[in-house]
Every structure is written in C-alpha cells, then in structure tokens.
Amino acid sequence: MLTLALVLATLAALLHVMFFVMESVLFTRPAVHSRFGTRAEDVEAARPWAFNQGFYNLFLAVGTIVGVVLATGDDPTTGLALILLGCGSMVAAALVLVIPQPQMARAAAIQGVLPAFAVVLAILELVD
C-alpha cells in the first residue's frame, strides 16, 4: 500500500506543478485563462490572483514530493505526515472549489481524486 500511496501522491504533486505552470507562467494565453473561466478582458485583473494561486499549488507539490522522498528513506513516518498535509490540503481545496460551485465538479475531481486516494492509503499505512 505504501508504494501505491507514494505513486498517487507523486502524480498529485505533478498535477499541481502543472497547475503552477498554467496559473503563474501561461495564464495570459487564451487557451489557458479560458480553462479557468476568465474572460479576455478580465485577464489583467485576475493575473495577480492566478500568479499567487499557482505558487500555492507549487508549494503543495513541493511539500508532497519532500514527503515522498522521506517516506522512501529513513523517515517514513515524517514522509507520510508531509504527504497527508500536502495531499490533504489538495483535497480540501477541491472541496472548497466544488461546494459553493457544483458546476466545478469536474475541475474539483481532477484536482482532488488522486490526492484523496493518496490520503486514504497513507492513513492505512500509518495505522497498519
């Protein structure tokens, strides 16, 4: 179960690195900002928010990857704790997205399913 938890956490982290690139680097491109429901005339106003959000996603990814590295080394408990923090935050953010806006269910699922499974498996690994 540990291996599967680590694979899912890594995939969730990589997905959040992609979100970072989209939000902080490529946001002004029409193909990108339209994915976030941002109209062309609103891009400049939304750009600082998107830039900040992208870095937030990058930091979650980095923390999760550090957890994966630690979990495969000499400190698996600390690694799993970091995975739970990073992936748990990803899941919480997905819930914050979908609860007030049910039409965002697809985006929330993309954001939250991998880390949710990683969280469940990490917890099972800790209680085993």
Short mmCIF file of the N, C-alpha and C atoms (twelve columns), coordinates in Angstrom:
data_MODEL
# 
_entry.id   MODEL 
# 
loop_
_atom_site.group_PDB 
_atom_site.id 
_atom_site.type_symbol 
_atom_site.label_atom_id 
_atom_site.label_alt_id 
_atom_site.label_comp_id 
_atom_site.label_asym_id 
_atom_site.label_seq_id 
_atom_site.Cartn_x 
_atom_site.Cartn_y 
_atom_site.Cartn_z 
_atom_site.pdbx_PDB_model_num 
ATOM 1   N N  . MET A 1   0.809   -1.198 0.000   1 
ATOM 2   C CA . MET A 1   0.000   0.000  0.000   1 
ATOM 3   C C  . MET A 1   0.854   1.264  0.000   1 
ATOM 4   N N  . LEU A 2   2.017   1.180  0.639   1 
ATOM 5   C CA . LEU A 2   2.897   2.347  0.678   1 
ATOM 6   C C  . LEU A 2   3.299   2.771  -0.729  1 
ATOM 7   N N  . THR A 3   3.666   1.805  -1.549  1 
ATOM 8   C CA . THR A 3   4.099   2.139  -2.910  1 
ATOM 9   C C  . THR A 3   2.989   2.839  -3.680  1 
ATOM 10  N N  . LEU A 4   1.778   2.336  -3.580  1 
ATOM 11  C CA . LEU A 4   0.658   2.958  -4.285  1 
ATOM 12  C C  . LEU A 4   0.386   4.360  -3.739  1 
ATOM 13  N N  . ALA A 5   0.465   4.532  -2.432  1 
ATOM 14  C CA . ALA A 5   0.281   5.863  -1.837  1 
ATOM 15  C C  . ALA A 5   1.322   6.836  -2.375  1 
ATOM 16  N N  . LEU A 6   2.564   6.374  -2.485  1 
ATOM 17  C CA . LEU A 6   3.643   7.242  -2.972  1 
ATOM 18  C C  . LEU A 6   3.465   7.587  -4.446  1 
ATOM 19  N N  . VAL A 7   3.027   6.621  -5.234  1 
ATOM 20  C CA . VAL A 7   2.784   6.879  -6.658  1 
ATOM 21  C C  . VAL A 7   1.656   7.895  -6.820  1 
ATOM 22  N N  . LEU A 8   0.562   7.702  -6.101  1 
ATOM 23  C CA . LEU A 8   -0.572  8.624  -6.211  1 
ATOM 24  C C  . LEU A 8   -0.213  10.019 -5.707  1 
ATOM 25  N N  . ALA A 9   0.544   10.088 -4.621  1 
ATOM 26  C CA . ALA A 9   0.979   11.389 -4.103  1 
ATOM 27  C C  . ALA A 9   1.885   12.090 -5.112  1 
ATOM 28  N N  . THR A 10  2.767   11.329 -5.744  1 
ATOM 29  C CA . THR A 10  3.655   11.911 -6.758  1 
ATOM 30  C C  . THR A 10  2.855   12.425 -7.946  1 
ATOM 31  N N  . LEU A 11  1.891   11.650 -8.408  1 
ATOM 32  C CA . LEU A 11  1.048   12.092 -9.527  1 
ATOM 33  C C  . LEU A 11  0.256   13.346 -9.158  1 
ATOM 34  N N  . ALA A 12  -0.271  13.389 -7.934  1 
ATOM 35  C CA . ALA A 12  -0.998  14.576 -7.475  1 
ATOM 36  C C  . ALA A 12  -0.069  15.786 -7.448  1 
ATOM 37  N N  . ALA A 13  1.153   15.581 -6.983  1 
ATOM 38  C CA . ALA A 13  2.125   16.681 -6.942  1 
ATOM 39  C C  . ALA A 13  2.457   17.168 -8.348  1 
ATOM 40  N N  . LEU A 14  2.674   16.244 -9.265  1 
ATOM 41  C CA . LEU A 14  2.985   16.633 -10.647 1 
ATOM 42  C C  . LEU A 14  1.826   17.400 -11.274 1 
ATOM 43  N N  . LEU A 15  0.614   16.982 -10.977 1 
ATOM 44  C CA . LEU A 15  -0.560  17.699 -11.469 1 
ATOM 45  C C  . LEU A 15  -0.569  19.131 -10.925 1 
ATOM 46  N N  . HIS A 16  -0.207  19.293 -9.665  1 
ATOM 47  C CA . HIS A 16  -0.184  20.630 -9.081  1 
ATOM 48  C C  . HIS A 16  0.978   21.474 -9.607  1 
ATOM 49  N N  . VAL A 17  2.052   20.841 -10.034 1 
ATOM 50  C CA . VAL A 17  3.113   21.581 -10.729 1 
ATOM 51  C C  . VAL A 17  2.567   22.097 -12.062 1 
ATOM 52  N N  . MET A 18  1.775   21.267 -12.742 1 
ATOM 53  C CA . MET A 18  1.153   21.705 -13.990 1 
ATOM 54  C C  . MET A 18  0.218   22.897 -13.732 1 
ATOM 55  N N  . PHE A 19  -0.546  22.845 -12.629 1 
ATOM 56  C CA . PHE A 19  -1.400  23.981 -12.286 1 
ATOM 57  C C  . PHE A 19  -0.551  25.236 -12.072 1 
ATOM 58  N N  . PHE A 20  0.603   25.080 -11.411 1 
ATOM 59  C CA . PHE A 20  1.515   26.209 -11.218 1 
ATOM 60  C C  . PHE A 20  1.899   26.819 -12.564 1 
ATOM 61  N N  . VAL A 21  2.301   25.987 -13.498 1 
ATOM 62  C CA . VAL A 21  2.721   26.487 -14.809 1 
ATOM 63  C C  . VAL A 21  1.562   27.214 -15.489 1 
ATOM 64  N N  . MET A 22  0.385   26.626 -15.431 1 
ATOM 65  C CA . MET A 22  -0.769  27.251 -16.076 1 
ATOM 66  C C  . MET A 22  -1.119  28.590 -15.427 1 
ATOM 67  N N  . GLU A 23  -1.111  28.635 -14.101 1 
ATOM 68  C CA . GLU A 23  -1.569  29.833 -13.398 1 
ATOM 69  C C  . GLU A 23  -0.499  30.919 -13.291 1 
ATOM 70  N N  . SER A 24  0.742   30.531 -13.102 1 
ATOM 71  C CA . SER A 24  1.789   31.525 -12.858 1 
ATOM 72  C C  . SER A 24  2.626   31.868 -14.081 1 
ATOM 73  N N  . VAL A 25  2.646   30.995 -15.075 1 
ATOM 74  C CA . VAL A 25  3.504   31.220 -16.240 1 
ATOM 75  C C  . VAL A 25  2.681   31.479 -17.504 1 
ATOM 76  N N  . LEU A 26  1.667   30.685 -17.738 1 
ATOM 77  C CA . LEU A 26  0.944   30.713 -19.013 1 
ATOM 78  C C  . LEU A 26  -0.450  31.332 -18.936 1 
ATOM 79  N N  . PHE A 27  -0.807  31.926 -17.810 1 
ATOM 80  C CA . PHE A 27  -2.185  32.361 -17.583 1 
ATOM 81  C C  . PHE A 27  -2.712  33.327 -18.632 1 
ATOM 82  N N  . THR A 28  -1.866  34.174 -19.198 1 
ATOM 83  C CA . THR A 28  -2.353  35.184 -20.143 1 
ATOM 84  C C  . THR A 28  -2.713  34.598 -21.505 1 
ATOM 85  N N  . ARG A 29  -2.341  33.368 -21.760 1 
ATOM 86  C CA . ARG A 29  -2.709  32.734 -23.031 1 
ATOM 87  C C  . ARG A 29  -4.200  32.398 -23.019 1 
ATOM 88  N N  . PRO A 30  -4.908  32.727 -24.096 1 
ATOM 89  C CA . PRO A 30  -6.345  32.463 -24.140 1 
ATOM 90  C C  . PRO A 30  -6.712  31.002 -23.869 1 
ATOM 91  N N  . ALA A 31  -5.930  30.080 -24.376 1 
ATOM 92  C CA . ALA A 31  -6.236  28.661 -24.154 1 
ATOM 93  C C  . ALA A 31  -6.129  28.284 -22.684 1 
ATOM 94  N N  . VAL A 32  -5.350  29.048 -21.932 1 
ATOM 95  C CA . VAL A 32  -5.165  28.743 -20.509 1 
ATOM 96  C C  . VAL A 32  -6.190  29.486 -19.657 1 
ATOM 97  N N  . HIS A 33  -6.257  30.810 -19.779 1 
ATOM 98  C CA . HIS A 33  -7.169  31.543 -18.888 1 
ATOM 99  C C  . HIS A 33  -8.625  31.176 -19.129 1 
ATOM 100 N N  . SER A 34  -8.957  30.746 -20.328 1 
ATOM 101 C CA . SER A 34  -10.342 30.330 -20.576 1 
ATOM 102 C C  . SER A 34  -10.688 29.055 -19.806 1 
ATOM 103 N N  . ARG A 35  -9.698  28.199 -19.534 1 
ATOM 104 C CA . ARG A 35  -9.936  26.986 -18.736 1 
ATOM 105 C C  . ARG A 35  -10.363 27.328 -17.306 1 
ATOM 106 N N  . PHE A 36  -9.974  28.515 -16.853 1 
ATOM 107 C CA . PHE A 36  -10.331 28.956 -15.512 1 
ATOM 108 C C  . PHE A 36  -11.578 29.843 -15.527 1 
ATOM 109 N N  . GLY A 37  -12.219 29.932 -16.678 1 
ATOM 110 C CA . GLY A 37  -13.433 30.730 -16.790 1 
ATOM 111 C C  . GLY A 37  -13.177 32.226 -16.777 1 
ATOM 112 N N  . THR A 38  -11.965 32.633 -17.128 1 
ATOM 113 C CA . THR A 38  -11.605 34.049 -17.118 1 
ATOM 114 C C  . THR A 38  -11.727 34.618 -18.527 1 
ATOM 115 N N  . ARG A 39  -12.534 35.657 -18.662 1 
ATOM 116 C CA . ARG A 39  -12.697 36.309 -19.957 1 
ATOM 117 C C  . ARG A 39  -11.453 37.121 -20.289 1 
ATOM 118 N N  . ALA A 40  -11.200 37.298 -21.564 1 
ATOM 119 C CA . ALA A 40  -10.003 38.022 -22.022 1 
ATOM 120 C C  . ALA A 40  -9.906  39.404 -21.385 1 
ATOM 121 N N  . GLU A 41  -11.031 40.088 -21.261 1 
ATOM 122 C CA . GLU A 41  -10.997 41.445 -20.700 1 
ATOM 123 C C  . GLU A 41  -10.719 41.459 -19.192 1 
ATOM 124 N N  . ASP A 42  -10.811 40.302 -18.540 1 
ATOM 125 C CA . ASP A 42  -10.563 40.219 -17.099 1 
ATOM 126 C C  . ASP A 42  -9.191  39.639 -16.744 1 
ATOM 127 N N  . VAL A 43  -8.412  39.267 -17.754 1 
ATOM 128 C CA . VAL A 43  -7.139  38.584 -17.502 1 
ATOM 129 C C  . VAL A 43  -6.190  39.435 -16.668 1 
ATOM 130 N N  . GLU A 44  -6.027  40.699 -17.011 1 
ATOM 131 C CA . GLU A 44  -5.071  41.533 -16.270 1 
ATOM 132 C C  . GLU A 44  -5.485  41.705 -14.815 1 
ATOM 133 N N  . ALA A 45  -6.781  41.801 -14.559 1 
ATOM 134 C CA . ALA A 45  -7.247  41.923 -13.175 1 
ATOM 135 C C  . ALA A 45  -7.053  40.616 -12.410 1 
ATOM 136 N N  . ALA A 46  -7.227  39.496 -13.088 1 
ATOM 137 C CA . ALA A 46  -7.113  38.185 -12.434 1 
ATOM 138 C C  . ALA A 46  -5.677  37.678 -12.367 1 
ATOM 139 N N  . ARG A 47  -4.808  38.268 -13.148 1 
ATOM 140 C CA . ARG A 47  -3.431  37.759 -13.245 1 
ATOM 141 C C  . ARG A 47  -2.704  37.678 -11.896 1 
ATOM 142 N N  . PRO A 48  -2.753  38.707 -11.029 1 
ATOM 143 C CA . PRO A 48  -2.073  38.579 -9.730  1 
ATOM 144 C C  . PRO A 48  -2.631  37.432 -8.887  1 
ATOM 145 N N  . TRP A 49  -3.946  37.247 -8.917  1 
ATOM 146 C CA . TRP A 49  -4.570  36.133 -8.196  1 
ATOM 147 C C  . TRP A 49  -4.073  34.808 -8.748  1 
ATOM 148 N N  . ALA A 50  -4.075  34.679 -10.055 1 
ATOM 149 C CA . ALA A 50  -3.638  33.427 -10.680 1 
ATOM 150 C C  . ALA A 50  -2.167  33.151 -10.375 1 
ATOM 151 N N  . PHE A 51  -1.348  34.188 -10.412 1 
ATOM 152 C CA . PHE A 51  0.078   34.044 -10.109 1 
ATOM 153 C C  . PHE A 51  0.270   33.511 -8.691  1 
ATOM 154 N N  . ASN A 52  -0.435  34.110 -7.741  1 
ATOM 155 C CA . ASN A 52  -0.365  33.680 -6.347  1 
ATOM 156 C C  . ASN A 52  -0.876  32.254 -6.188  1 
ATOM 157 N N  . GLN A 53  -1.989  31.946 -6.800  1 
ATOM 158 C CA . GLN A 53  -2.583  30.607 -6.714  1 
ATOM 159 C C  . GLN A 53  -1.642  29.562 -7.297  1 
ATOM 160 N N  . GLY A 54  -0.965  29.906 -8.364  1 
ATOM 161 C CA . GLY A 54  -0.008  28.979 -8.961  1 
ATOM 162 C C  . GLY A 54  1.111   28.627 -8.008  1 
ATOM 163 N N  . PHE A 55  1.634   29.626 -7.315  1 
ATOM 164 C CA . PHE A 55  2.700   29.344 -6.351  1 
ATOM 165 C C  . PHE A 55  2.173   28.541 -5.169  1 
ATOM 166 N N  . TYR A 56  0.954   28.799 -4.757  1 
ATOM 167 C CA . TYR A 56  0.336   27.996 -3.699  1 
ATOM 168 C C  . TYR A 56  0.338   26.527 -4.115  1 
ATOM 169 N N  . ASN A 57  -0.061  26.257 -5.340  1 
ATOM 170 C CA . ASN A 57  -0.070  24.876 -5.840  1 
ATOM 171 C C  . ASN A 57  1.342   24.296 -5.929  1 
ATOM 172 N N  . LEU A 58  2.301   25.110 -6.324  1 
ATOM 173 C CA . LEU A 58  3.685   24.645 -6.375  1 
ATOM 174 C C  . LEU A 58  4.185   24.258 -4.986  1 
ATOM 175 N N  . PHE A 59  3.877   25.071 -3.984  1 
ATOM 176 C CA . PHE A 59  4.332   24.770 -2.623  1 
ATOM 177 C C  . PHE A 59  3.694   23.486 -2.100  1 
ATOM 178 N N  . LEU A 60  2.423   23.256 -2.412  1 
ATOM 179 C CA . LEU A 60  1.788   21.986 -2.031  1 
ATOM 180 C C  . LEU A 60  2.495   20.816 -2.698  1 
ATOM 181 N N  . ALA A 61  2.841   20.987 -3.957  1 
ATOM 182 C CA . ALA A 61  3.535   19.925 -4.690  1 
ATOM 183 C C  . ALA A 61  4.908   19.650 -4.094  1 
ATOM 184 N N  . VAL A 62  5.654   20.696 -3.789  1 
ATOM 185 C CA . VAL A 62  6.997   20.521 -3.228  1 
ATOM 186 C C  . VAL A 62  6.922   19.806 -1.880  1 
ATOM 187 N N  . GLY A 63  6.016   20.225 -1.022  1 
ATOM 188 C CA . GLY A 63  5.865   19.563 0.275   1 
ATOM 189 C C  . GLY A 63  5.512   18.099 0.129   1 
ATOM 190 N N  . THR A 64  4.658   17.800 -0.828  1 
ATOM 191 C CA . THR A 64  4.264   16.415 -1.065  1 
ATOM 192 C C  . THR A 64  5.441   15.599 -1.579  1 
ATOM 193 N N  . ILE A 65  6.202   16.147 -2.495  1 
ATOM 194 C CA . ILE A 65  7.377   15.432 -3.028  1 
ATOM 195 C C  . ILE A 65  8.425   15.214 -1.934  1 
ATOM 196 N N  . VAL A 66  8.634   16.199 -1.082  1 
ATOM 197 C CA . VAL A 66  9.549   16.002 0.052   1 
ATOM 198 C C  . VAL A 66  9.041   14.850 0.914   1 
ATOM 199 N N  . GLY A 67  7.738   14.790 1.119   1 
ATOM 200 C CA . GLY A 67  7.153   13.679 1.868   1 
ATOM 201 C C  . GLY A 67  7.409   12.341 1.207   1 
ATOM 202 N N  . VAL A 68  7.265   12.279 -0.100  1 
ATOM 203 C CA . VAL A 68  7.519   11.035 -0.837  1 
ATOM 204 C C  . VAL A 68  8.974   10.613 -0.665  1 
ATOM 205 N N  . VAL A 69  9.883   11.560 -0.797  1 
ATOM 206 C CA . VAL A 69  11.313  11.245 -0.648  1 
ATOM 207 C C  . VAL A 69  11.601  10.732 0.758   1 
ATOM 208 N N  . LEU A 70  11.078  11.411 1.764   1 
ATOM 209 C CA . LEU A 70  11.308  10.969 3.144   1 
ATOM 210 C C  . LEU A 70  10.671  9.611  3.416   1 
ATOM 211 N N  . ALA A 71  9.493   9.385  2.846   1 
ATOM 212 C CA . ALA A 71  8.795   8.112  3.073   1 
ATOM 213 C C  . ALA A 71  9.539   6.934  2.464   1 
ATOM 214 N N  . THR A 72  10.330  7.192  1.444   1 
ATOM 215 C CA . THR A 72  11.094  6.106  0.821   1 
ATOM 216 C C  . THR A 72  12.460  5.932  1.465   1 
ATOM 217 N N  . GLY A 73  12.795  6.814  2.393   1 
ATOM 218 C CA . GLY A 73  14.114  6.760  3.025   1 
ATOM 219 C C  . GLY A 73  14.043  6.339  4.475   1 
ATOM 220 N N  . ASP A 74  14.805  7.038  5.291   1 
ATOM 221 C CA . ASP A 74  14.963  6.680  6.698   1 
ATOM 222 C C  . ASP A 74  13.859  7.202  7.609   1 
ATOM 223 N N  . ASP A 75  12.966  8.023  7.100   1 
ATOM 224 C CA . ASP A 75  11.958  8.642  7.960   1 
ATOM 225 C C  . ASP A 75  10.556  8.526  7.354   1 
ATOM 226 N N  . PRO A 76  10.047  7.307  7.223   1 
ATOM 227 C CA . PRO A 76  8.750   7.133  6.560   1 
ATOM 228 C C  . PRO A 76  7.585   7.797  7.290   1 
ATOM 229 N N  . THR A 77  7.623   7.863  8.602   1 
ATOM 230 C CA . THR A 77  6.508   8.478  9.328   1 
ATOM 231 C C  . THR A 77  6.428   9.972  9.037   1 
ATOM 232 N N  . THR A 78  7.559   10.656 9.060   1 
ATOM 233 C CA . THR A 78  7.573   12.080 8.719   1 
ATOM 234 C C  . THR A 78  7.163   12.279 7.265   1 
ATOM 235 N N  . GLY A 79  7.633   11.410 6.387   1 
ATOM 236 C CA . GLY A 79  7.251   11.491 4.985   1 
ATOM 237 C C  . GLY A 79  5.756   11.349 4.796   1 
ATOM 238 N N  . LEU A 80  5.162   10.371 5.466   1 
ATOM 239 C CA . LEU A 80  3.715   10.184 5.351   1 
ATOM 240 C C  . LEU A 80  2.961   11.373 5.941   1 
ATOM 241 N N  . ALA A 81  3.494   11.965 7.013   1 
ATOM 242 C CA . ALA A 81  2.856   13.154 7.584   1 
ATOM 243 C C  . ALA A 81  2.850   14.305 6.574   1 
ATOM 244 N N  . LEU A 82  3.962   14.491 5.873   1 
ATOM 245 C CA . LEU A 82  4.009   15.549 4.856   1 
ATOM 246 C C  . LEU A 82  3.082   15.239 3.685   1 
ATOM 247 N N  . ILE A 83  3.008   13.975 3.309   1 
ATOM 248 C CA . ILE A 83  2.070   13.581 2.251   1 
ATOM 249 C C  . ILE A 83  0.642   13.880 2.690   1 
ATOM 250 N N  . LEU A 84  0.316   13.556 3.944   1 
ATOM 251 C CA . LEU A 84  -1.030  13.845 4.447   1 
ATOM 252 C C  . LEU A 84  -1.308  15.345 4.458   1 
ATOM 253 N N  . LEU A 85  -0.324  16.134 4.832   1 
ATOM 254 C CA . LEU A 85  -0.507  17.588 4.831   1 
ATOM 255 C C  . LEU A 85  -0.706  18.117 3.410   1 
ATOM 256 N N  . GLY A 86  0.198   17.747 2.501   1 
ATOM 257 C CA . GLY A 86  0.107   18.239 1.127   1 
ATOM 258 C C  . GLY A 86  -1.134  17.742 0.412   1 
ATOM 259 N N  . CYS A 87  -1.325  16.433 0.413   1 
ATOM 260 C CA . CYS A 87  -2.471  15.863 -0.303  1 
ATOM 261 C C  . CYS A 87  -3.787  16.205 0.390   1 
ATOM 262 N N  . GLY A 88  -3.777  16.249 1.718   1 
ATOM 263 C CA . GLY A 88  -4.989  16.655 2.435   1 
ATOM 264 C C  . GLY A 88  -5.392  18.075 2.090   1 
ATOM 265 N N  . SER A 89  -4.417  18.958 1.937   1 
ATOM 266 C CA . SER A 89  -4.709  20.340 1.530   1 
ATOM 267 C C  . SER A 89  -5.258  20.394 0.109   1 
ATOM 268 N N  . MET A 90  -4.729  19.544 -0.764  1 
ATOM 269 C CA . MET A 90  -5.242  19.477 -2.139  1 
ATOM 270 C C  . MET A 90  -6.707  19.046 -2.144  1 
ATOM 271 N N  . VAL A 91  -7.031  18.042 -1.332  1 
ATOM 272 C CA . VAL A 91  -8.414  17.557 -1.238  1 
ATOM 273 C C  . VAL A 91  -9.311  18.651 -0.665  1 
ATOM 274 N N  . ALA A 92  -8.849  19.309 0.393   1 
ATOM 275 C CA . ALA A 92  -9.642  20.381 0.995   1 
ATOM 276 C C  . ALA A 92  -9.899  21.503 -0.011  1 
ATOM 277 N N  . ALA A 93  -8.882  21.857 -0.793  1 
ATOM 278 C CA . ALA A 93  -9.056  22.901 -1.805  1 
ATOM 279 C C  . ALA A 93  -10.066 22.475 -2.871  1 
ATOM 280 N N  . ALA A 94  -10.052 21.202 -3.234  1 
ATOM 281 C CA . ALA A 94  -11.032 20.702 -4.207  1 
ATOM 282 C C  . ALA A 94  -12.447 20.815 -3.644  1 
ATOM 283 N N  . LEU A 95  -12.603 20.519 -2.368  1 
ATOM 284 C CA . LEU A 95  -13.922 20.648 -1.737  1 
ATOM 285 C C  . LEU A 95  -14.361 22.105 -1.669  1 
ATOM 286 N N  . VAL A 96  -13.421 22.998 -1.368  1 
ATOM 287 C CA . VAL A 96  -13.734 24.430 -1.334  1 
ATOM 288 C C  . VAL A 96  -14.155 24.912 -2.719  1 
ATOM 289 N N  . LEU A 97  -13.609 24.310 -3.751  1 
ATOM 290 C CA . LEU A 97  -13.979 24.671 -5.121  1 
ATOM 291 C C  . LEU A 97  -15.387 24.199 -5.463  1 
ATOM 292 N N  . VAL A 98  -15.713 22.961 -5.125  1 
ATOM 293 C CA . VAL A 98  -16.961 22.364 -5.608  1 
ATOM 294 C C  . VAL A 98  -18.178 22.657 -4.722  1 
ATOM 295 N N  . ILE A 99  -17.990 22.828 -3.438  1 
ATOM 296 C CA . ILE A 99  -19.157 23.004 -2.558  1 
ATOM 297 C C  . ILE A 99  -19.969 24.244 -2.920  1 
ATOM 298 N N  . PRO A 100 -19.363 25.414 -3.080  1 
ATOM 299 C CA . PRO A 100 -20.186 26.565 -3.455  1 
ATOM 300 C C  . PRO A 100 -20.500 26.640 -4.952  1 
ATOM 301 N N  . GLN A 101 -19.781 25.853 -5.763  1 
ATOM 302 C CA . GLN A 101 -19.955 25.899 -7.216  1 
ATOM 303 C C  . GLN A 101 -20.042 24.477 -7.769  1 
ATOM 304 N N  . PRO A 102 -21.178 23.818 -7.643  1 
ATOM 305 C CA . PRO A 102 -21.294 22.432 -8.109  1 
ATOM 306 C C  . PRO A 102 -20.931 22.245 -9.586  1 
ATOM 307 N N  . GLN A 103 -21.041 23.303 -10.378 1 
ATOM 308 C CA . GLN A 103 -20.673 23.201 -11.789 1 
ATOM 309 C C  . GLN A 103 -19.168 22.993 -11.961 1 
ATOM 310 N N  . MET A 104 -18.394 23.144 -10.899 1 
ATOM 311 C CA . MET A 104 -16.944 22.939 -10.941 1 
ATOM 312 C C  . MET A 104 -16.557 21.518 -10.525 1 
ATOM 313 N N  . ALA A 105 -17.521 20.606 -10.537 1 
ATOM 314 C CA . ALA A 105 -17.264 19.236 -10.076 1 
ATOM 315 C C  . ALA A 105 -16.152 18.558 -10.869 1 
ATOM 316 N N  . ARG A 106 -16.120 18.751 -12.165 1 
ATOM 317 C CA . ARG A 106 -15.071 18.114 -12.975 1 
ATOM 318 C C  . ARG A 106 -13.689 18.633 -12.581 1 
ATOM 319 N N  . ALA A 107 -13.560 19.949 -12.465 1 
ATOM 320 C CA . ALA A 107 -12.276 20.535 -12.075 1 
ATOM 321 C C  . ALA A 107 -11.876 20.081 -10.672 1 
ATOM 322 N N  . ALA A 108 -12.843 20.023 -9.765  1 
ATOM 323 C CA . ALA A 108 -12.550 19.581 -8.400  1 
ATOM 324 C C  . ALA A 108 -12.123 18.117 -8.380  1 
ATOM 325 N N  . ALA A 109 -12.732 17.307 -9.229  1 
ATOM 326 C CA . ALA A 109 -12.342 15.894 -9.300  1 
ATOM 327 C C  . ALA A 109 -10.916 15.756 -9.831  1 
ATOM 328 N N  . ILE A 110 -10.594 16.513 -10.863 1 
ATOM 329 C CA . ILE A 110 -9.226  16.481 -11.402 1 
ATOM 330 C C  . ILE A 110 -8.235  16.876 -10.312 1 
ATOM 331 N N  . GLN A 111 -8.580  17.891 -9.558  1 
ATOM 332 C CA . GLN A 111 -7.710  18.413 -8.505  1 
ATOM 333 C C  . GLN A 111 -7.645  17.489 -7.296  1 
ATOM 334 N N  . GLY A 112 -8.738  16.800 -6.979  1 
ATOM 335 C CA . GLY A 112 -8.814  16.134 -5.687  1 
ATOM 336 C C  . GLY A 112 -8.815  14.627 -5.626  1 
ATOM 337 N N  . VAL A 113 -9.078  13.934 -6.727  1 
ATOM 338 C CA . VAL A 113 -9.213  12.475 -6.643  1 
ATOM 339 C C  . VAL A 113 -7.886  11.785 -6.328  1 
ATOM 340 N N  . LEU A 114 -6.827  12.095 -7.066  1 
ATOM 341 C CA . LEU A 114 -5.531  11.451 -6.797  1 
ATOM 342 C C  . LEU A 114 -5.064  11.690 -5.364  1 
ATOM 343 N N  . PRO A 115 -5.068  12.944 -4.894  1 
ATOM 344 C CA . PRO A 115 -4.622  13.137 -3.516  1 
ATOM 345 C C  . PRO A 115 -5.549  12.490 -2.487  1 
ATOM 346 N N  . ALA A 116 -6.839  12.385 -2.789  1 
ATOM 347 C CA . ALA A 116 -7.755  11.729 -1.844  1 
ATOM 348 C C  . ALA A 116 -7.379  10.263 -1.657  1 
ATOM 349 N N  . PHE A 117 -7.107  9.584  -2.743  1 
ATOM 350 C CA . PHE A 117 -6.682  8.186  -2.629  1 
ATOM 351 C C  . PHE A 117 -5.333  8.078  -1.925  1 
ATOM 352 N N  . ALA A 118 -4.432  9.017  -2.197  1 
ATOM 353 C CA . ALA A 118 -3.132  9.014  -1.514  1 
ATOM 354 C C  . ALA A 118 -3.314  9.195  -0.010  1 
ATOM 355 N N  . VAL A 119 -4.227  10.063 0.389   1 
ATOM 356 C CA . VAL A 119 -4.504  10.286 1.813   1 
ATOM 357 C C  . VAL A 119 -5.018  9.010  2.467   1 
ATOM 358 N N  . VAL A 120 -5.987  8.372  1.841   1 
ATOM 359 C CA . VAL A 120 -6.547  7.135  2.405   1 
ATOM 360 C C  . VAL A 120 -5.457  6.081  2.564   1 
ATOM 361 N N  . LEU A 121 -4.657  5.888  1.538   1 
ATOM 362 C CA . LEU A 121 -3.608  4.865  1.594   1 
ATOM 363 C C  . LEU A 121 -2.515  5.227  2.598   1 
ATOM 364 N N  . ALA A 122 -2.189  6.501  2.720   1 
ATOM 365 C CA . ALA A 122 -1.186  6.921  3.702   1 
ATOM 366 C C  . ALA A 122 -1.690  6.672  5.123   1 
ATOM 367 N N  . ILE A 123 -2.955  6.964  5.362   1 
ATOM 368 C CA . ILE A 123 -3.533  6.694  6.686   1 
ATOM 369 C C  . ILE A 123 -3.509  5.200  6.978   1 
ATOM 370 N N  . LEU A 124 -3.903  4.392  6.005   1 
ATOM 371 C CA . LEU A 124 -3.871  2.938  6.199   1 
ATOM 372 C C  . LEU A 124 -2.456  2.451  6.485   1 
ATOM 373 N N  . GLU A 125 -1.484  3.047  5.837   1 
ATOM 374 C CA . GLU A 125 -0.086  2.676  6.078   1 
ATOM 375 C C  . GLU A 125 0.338   3.044  7.498   1 
ATOM 376 N N  . LEU A 126 -0.116  4.183  7.979   1 
ATOM 377 C CA . LEU A 126 0.259   4.622  9.324   1 
ATOM 378 C C  . LEU A 126 -0.385  3.778  10.420  1 
ATOM 379 N N  . VAL A 127 -1.605  3.326  10.187  1 
ATOM 380 C CA . VAL A 127 -2.295  2.539  11.226  1 
ATOM 381 C C  . VAL A 127 -2.007  1.052  11.120  1 
ATOM 382 N N  . ASP A 128 -1.330  0.648  10.078  1 
ATOM 383 C CA . ASP A 128 -1.021  -0.773 9.871   1 
ATOM 384 C C  . ASP A 128 0.034   -1.264 10.827  1 
# 
